[in-house]
Short mmCIF file of C-alpha atoms in Angstrom, two decimals:
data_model
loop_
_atom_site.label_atom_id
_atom_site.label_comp_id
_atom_site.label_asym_id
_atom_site.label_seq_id
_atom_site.Cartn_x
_atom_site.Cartn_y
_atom_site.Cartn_z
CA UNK A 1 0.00 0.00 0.00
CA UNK A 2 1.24 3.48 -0.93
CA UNK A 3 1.29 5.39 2.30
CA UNK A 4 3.10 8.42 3.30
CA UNK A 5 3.52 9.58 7.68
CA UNK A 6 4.42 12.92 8.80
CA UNK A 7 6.82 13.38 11.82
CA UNK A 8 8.40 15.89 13.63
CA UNK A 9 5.12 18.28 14.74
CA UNK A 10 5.42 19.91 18.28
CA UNK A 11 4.78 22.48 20.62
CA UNK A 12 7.78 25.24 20.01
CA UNK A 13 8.48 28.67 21.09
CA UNK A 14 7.74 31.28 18.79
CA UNK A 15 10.84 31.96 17.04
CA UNK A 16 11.91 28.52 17.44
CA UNK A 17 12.73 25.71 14.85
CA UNK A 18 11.35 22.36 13.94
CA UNK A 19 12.13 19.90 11.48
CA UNK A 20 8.68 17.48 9.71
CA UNK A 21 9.23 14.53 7.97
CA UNK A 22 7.34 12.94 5.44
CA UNK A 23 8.70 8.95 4.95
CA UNK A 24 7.30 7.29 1.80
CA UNK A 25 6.47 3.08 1.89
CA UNK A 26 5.14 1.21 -1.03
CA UNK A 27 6.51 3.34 -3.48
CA UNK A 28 9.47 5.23 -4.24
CA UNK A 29 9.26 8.85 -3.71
CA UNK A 30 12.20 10.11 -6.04
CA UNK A 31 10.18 9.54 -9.09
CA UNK A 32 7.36 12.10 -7.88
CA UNK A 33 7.32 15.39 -6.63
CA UNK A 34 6.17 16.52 -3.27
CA UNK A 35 3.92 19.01 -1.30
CA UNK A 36 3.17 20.03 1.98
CA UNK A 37 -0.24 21.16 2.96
CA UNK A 38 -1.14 22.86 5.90
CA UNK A 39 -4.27 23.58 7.59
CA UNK A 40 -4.72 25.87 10.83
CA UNK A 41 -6.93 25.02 13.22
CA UNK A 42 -10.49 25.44 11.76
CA UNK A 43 -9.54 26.64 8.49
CA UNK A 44 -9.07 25.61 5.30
CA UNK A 45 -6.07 24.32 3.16
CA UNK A 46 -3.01 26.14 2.32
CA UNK A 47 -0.52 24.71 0.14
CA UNK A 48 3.13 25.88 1.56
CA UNK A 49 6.23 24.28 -0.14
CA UNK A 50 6.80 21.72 -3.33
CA UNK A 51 9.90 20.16 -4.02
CA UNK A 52 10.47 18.24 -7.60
CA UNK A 53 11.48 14.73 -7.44
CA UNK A 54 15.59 15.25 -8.54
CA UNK A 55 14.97 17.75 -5.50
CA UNK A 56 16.25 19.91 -8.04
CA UNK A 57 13.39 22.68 -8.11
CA UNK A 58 11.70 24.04 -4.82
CA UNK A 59 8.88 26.46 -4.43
CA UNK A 60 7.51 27.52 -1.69
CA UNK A 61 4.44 29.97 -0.68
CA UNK A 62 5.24 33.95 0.10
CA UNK A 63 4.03 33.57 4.03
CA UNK A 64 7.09 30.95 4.51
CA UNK A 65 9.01 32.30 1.85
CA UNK A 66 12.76 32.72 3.50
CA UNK A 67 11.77 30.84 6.90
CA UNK A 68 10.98 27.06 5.24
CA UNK A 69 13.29 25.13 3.34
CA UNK A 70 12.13 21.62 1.79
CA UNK A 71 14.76 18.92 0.84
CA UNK A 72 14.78 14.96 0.16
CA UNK A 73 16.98 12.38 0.52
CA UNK A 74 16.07 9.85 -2.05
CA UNK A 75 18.19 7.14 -0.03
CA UNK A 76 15.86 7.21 2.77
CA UNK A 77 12.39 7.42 0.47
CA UNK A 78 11.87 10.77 3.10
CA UNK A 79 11.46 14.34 2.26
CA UNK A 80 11.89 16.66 5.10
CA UNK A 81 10.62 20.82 5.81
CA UNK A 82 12.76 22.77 8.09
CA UNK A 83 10.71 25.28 9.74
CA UNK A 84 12.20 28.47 11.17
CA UNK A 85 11.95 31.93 12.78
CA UNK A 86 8.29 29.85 13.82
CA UNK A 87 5.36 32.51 14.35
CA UNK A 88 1.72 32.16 16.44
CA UNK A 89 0.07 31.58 12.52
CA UNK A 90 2.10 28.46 11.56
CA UNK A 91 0.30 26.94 13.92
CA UNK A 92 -1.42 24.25 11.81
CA UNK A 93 -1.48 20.52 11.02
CA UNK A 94 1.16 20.08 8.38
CA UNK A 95 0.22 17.32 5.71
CA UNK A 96 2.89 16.20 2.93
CA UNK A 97 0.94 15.20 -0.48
CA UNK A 98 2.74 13.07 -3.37
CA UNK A 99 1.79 14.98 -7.01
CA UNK A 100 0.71 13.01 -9.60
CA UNK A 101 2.93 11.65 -11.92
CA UNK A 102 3.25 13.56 -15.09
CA UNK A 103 1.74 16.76 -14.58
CA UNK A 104 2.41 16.65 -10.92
CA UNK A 105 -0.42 19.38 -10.34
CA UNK A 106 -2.91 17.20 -8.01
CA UNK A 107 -2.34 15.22 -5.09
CA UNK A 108 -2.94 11.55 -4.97
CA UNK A 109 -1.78 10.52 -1.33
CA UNK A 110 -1.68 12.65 1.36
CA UNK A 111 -0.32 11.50 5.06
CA UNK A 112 -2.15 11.59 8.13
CA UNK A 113 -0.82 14.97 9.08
CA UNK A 114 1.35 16.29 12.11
CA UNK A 115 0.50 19.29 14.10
CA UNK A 116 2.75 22.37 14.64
CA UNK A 117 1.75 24.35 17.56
CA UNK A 118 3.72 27.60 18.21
CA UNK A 119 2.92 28.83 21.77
CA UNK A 120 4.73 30.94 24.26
CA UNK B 1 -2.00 36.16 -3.34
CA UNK B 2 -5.77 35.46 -2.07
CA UNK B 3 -7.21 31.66 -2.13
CA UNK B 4 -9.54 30.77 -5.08
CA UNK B 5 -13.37 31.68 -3.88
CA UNK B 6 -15.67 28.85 -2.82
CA UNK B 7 -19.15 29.24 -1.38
CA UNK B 8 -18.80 28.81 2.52
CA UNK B 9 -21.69 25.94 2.04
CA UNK B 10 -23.56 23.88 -0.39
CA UNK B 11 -26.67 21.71 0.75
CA UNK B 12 -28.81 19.13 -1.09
CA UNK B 13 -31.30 16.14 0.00
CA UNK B 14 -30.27 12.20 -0.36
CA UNK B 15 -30.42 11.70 -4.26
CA UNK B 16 -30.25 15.25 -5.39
CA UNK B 17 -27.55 17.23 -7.41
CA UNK B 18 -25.49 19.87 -6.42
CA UNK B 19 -22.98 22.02 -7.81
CA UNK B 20 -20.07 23.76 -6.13
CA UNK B 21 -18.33 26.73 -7.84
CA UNK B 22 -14.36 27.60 -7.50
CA UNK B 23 -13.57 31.41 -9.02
CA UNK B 24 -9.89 32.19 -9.55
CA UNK B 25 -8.58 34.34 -12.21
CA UNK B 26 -6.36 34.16 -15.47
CA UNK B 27 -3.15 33.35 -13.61
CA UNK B 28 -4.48 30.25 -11.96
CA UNK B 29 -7.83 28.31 -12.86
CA UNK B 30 -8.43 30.61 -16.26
CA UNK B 31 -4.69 29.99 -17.22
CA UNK B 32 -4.08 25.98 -16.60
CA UNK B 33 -6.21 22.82 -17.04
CA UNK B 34 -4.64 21.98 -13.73
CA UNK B 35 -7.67 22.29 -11.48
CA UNK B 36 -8.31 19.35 -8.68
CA UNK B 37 -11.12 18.80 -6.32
CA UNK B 38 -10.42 17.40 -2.43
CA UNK B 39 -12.75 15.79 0.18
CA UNK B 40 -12.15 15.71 3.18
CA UNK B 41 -14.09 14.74 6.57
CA UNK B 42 -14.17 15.93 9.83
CA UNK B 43 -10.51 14.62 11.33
CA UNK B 44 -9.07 13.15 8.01
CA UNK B 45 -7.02 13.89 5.51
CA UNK B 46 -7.81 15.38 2.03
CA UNK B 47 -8.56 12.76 -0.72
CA UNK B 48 -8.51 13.66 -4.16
CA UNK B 49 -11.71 13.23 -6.31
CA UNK B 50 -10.76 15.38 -9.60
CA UNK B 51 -7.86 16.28 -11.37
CA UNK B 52 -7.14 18.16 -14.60
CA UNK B 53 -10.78 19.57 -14.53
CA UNK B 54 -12.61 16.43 -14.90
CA UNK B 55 -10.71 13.57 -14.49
CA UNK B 56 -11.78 10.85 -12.22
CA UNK B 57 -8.82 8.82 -10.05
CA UNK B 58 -9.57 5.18 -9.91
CA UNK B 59 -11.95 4.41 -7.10
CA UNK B 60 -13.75 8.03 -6.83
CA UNK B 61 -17.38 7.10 -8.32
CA UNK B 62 -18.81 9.02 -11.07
CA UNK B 63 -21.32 10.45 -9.48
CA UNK B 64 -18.52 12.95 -8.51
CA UNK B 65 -17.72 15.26 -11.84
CA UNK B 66 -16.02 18.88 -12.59
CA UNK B 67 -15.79 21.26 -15.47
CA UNK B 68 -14.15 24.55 -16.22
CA UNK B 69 -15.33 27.95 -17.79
CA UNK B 70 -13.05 30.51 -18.24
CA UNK B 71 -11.95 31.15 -14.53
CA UNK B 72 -14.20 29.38 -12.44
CA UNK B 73 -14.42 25.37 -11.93
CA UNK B 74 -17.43 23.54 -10.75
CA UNK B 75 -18.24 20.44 -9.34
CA UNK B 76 -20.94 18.30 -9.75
CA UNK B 77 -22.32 15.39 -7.23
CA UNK B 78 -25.18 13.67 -8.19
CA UNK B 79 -27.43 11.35 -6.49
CA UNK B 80 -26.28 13.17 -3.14
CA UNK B 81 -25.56 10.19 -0.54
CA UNK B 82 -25.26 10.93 3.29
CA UNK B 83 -20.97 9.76 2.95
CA UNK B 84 -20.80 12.55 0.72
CA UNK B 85 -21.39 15.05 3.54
CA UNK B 86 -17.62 16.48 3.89
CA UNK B 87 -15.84 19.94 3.45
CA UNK B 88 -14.78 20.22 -0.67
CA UNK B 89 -11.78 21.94 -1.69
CA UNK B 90 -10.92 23.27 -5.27
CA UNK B 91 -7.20 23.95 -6.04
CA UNK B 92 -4.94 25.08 -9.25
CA UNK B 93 -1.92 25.30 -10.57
CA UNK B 94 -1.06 28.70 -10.58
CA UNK B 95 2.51 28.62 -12.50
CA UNK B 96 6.18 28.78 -10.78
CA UNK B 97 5.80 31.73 -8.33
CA UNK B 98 2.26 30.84 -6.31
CA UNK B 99 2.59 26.84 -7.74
CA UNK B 100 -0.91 25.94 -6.08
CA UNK B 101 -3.64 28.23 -4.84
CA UNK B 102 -6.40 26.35 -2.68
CA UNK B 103 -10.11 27.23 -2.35
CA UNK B 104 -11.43 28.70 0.97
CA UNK B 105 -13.33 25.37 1.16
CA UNK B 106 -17.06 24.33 0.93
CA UNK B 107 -19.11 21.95 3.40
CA UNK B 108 -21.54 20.17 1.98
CA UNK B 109 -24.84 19.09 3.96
CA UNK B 110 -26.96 16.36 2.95
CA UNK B 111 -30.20 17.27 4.34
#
């Protein structure tokens, strides 16, 4: 079964860092590109960062623009998301999403999500 | 750059049709073919039920449909059942700088 699980969410400082996770089984995850999702509590999705499946091209959404980084390593079937200089509206559950092959503009499998929650 | 507008809610009895709308602009659902369609209930994740307008993954039934004009996508669900009560969310490709704009999201009632 194609399955993807998020790690990594806490509780952190504002200000503070955290690293996700996304590990990929039943497939391998270099041949696909890769998004995470997130969605604050109550509210609806936002996409936030893409990375391609070489890792090669990243894009990432102007509100995390300059605080996230995404990266893979292939060997490990895992992408991860640094997360820094962490403000009150991060604060969300963080979902990774595999794009479709080709296009790569939808989102077949999606994880099970890992909340970020930055408190003082 | 603001999400793609969705009504808030959509609401139809056991059977019925109903049609959700998804208004972007040129530079994302006017501009690409790359518009998808997510459900997703309370406490899950999102689960894709269109892609590229109207295309169906394997396993989504086709009572579930979508369709473009211009800059706002639709979608369709016909013969309503009660599992199809969920919050719907429309999202497109919006080219290198924005990649993917989401919808503000719709919840769907069967009555």
């Amino acid at each position: 079964e194609e399955q993807l699980v998020e790690s990594g969410g806490g509780l952190v400082q504002p200000g503070g860092s955290l690293r996700l996770s996304c590990a990929a089984s039943g497939f391998t995850l270099s041949n696909f590109g890769l998004s995470w999702v997130r969605q604050a509590p109550g509210k609806g999705l936002e996409w936030v960062a893409a990375i391609s499946g070489s890792g090669g091209s990243t894009y990432f959404a102007a509100a995390v623009k300059g605080r996230f980084t995404i990266s893979r390593d292939n060997s490990k079937n895992t992408v991860y998301m640094q997360l820094n200089s962490l403000r009150a509206d991060d604060t969300a559950i963080y979902y990774c999403a595999k794009a479709r092959p080709a296009t790569g503009k939808a989102f077949d499998i999606w994880g099970q999500g890992t909340m970020v929650t930055v408190s003082s | 750059q603001a999400a793609l507008t969705q009504p808030p809610s959509a609401s139809g009895s056991p059977g019925q049709s109903v049609t959700i709308s998804c208004t972007g602009t040129s530079s994302d659902v006017g501009g690409y073919k790359y518009v998808s369609w997510y459900q997703q209930h309370p406490g899950r994740a999102p689960k894709l039920m269109i892609y590229e307008v109207g295309v169906r993954p394997s396993g989504v039934p086709d009572r579930f449909s979508g369709s473009k004009s211009d800059n706002t996508a639709s979608l369709t669900v016909s013969g309503l059942q009660a599992e199809d009560e969920a919050d719907y969310y429309c999202a497109s490709y919006a080219g290198n700088n924005n990649y993917v704009m989401f919808g503000g999201g719709t919840k769907l009632t069967v009555l």
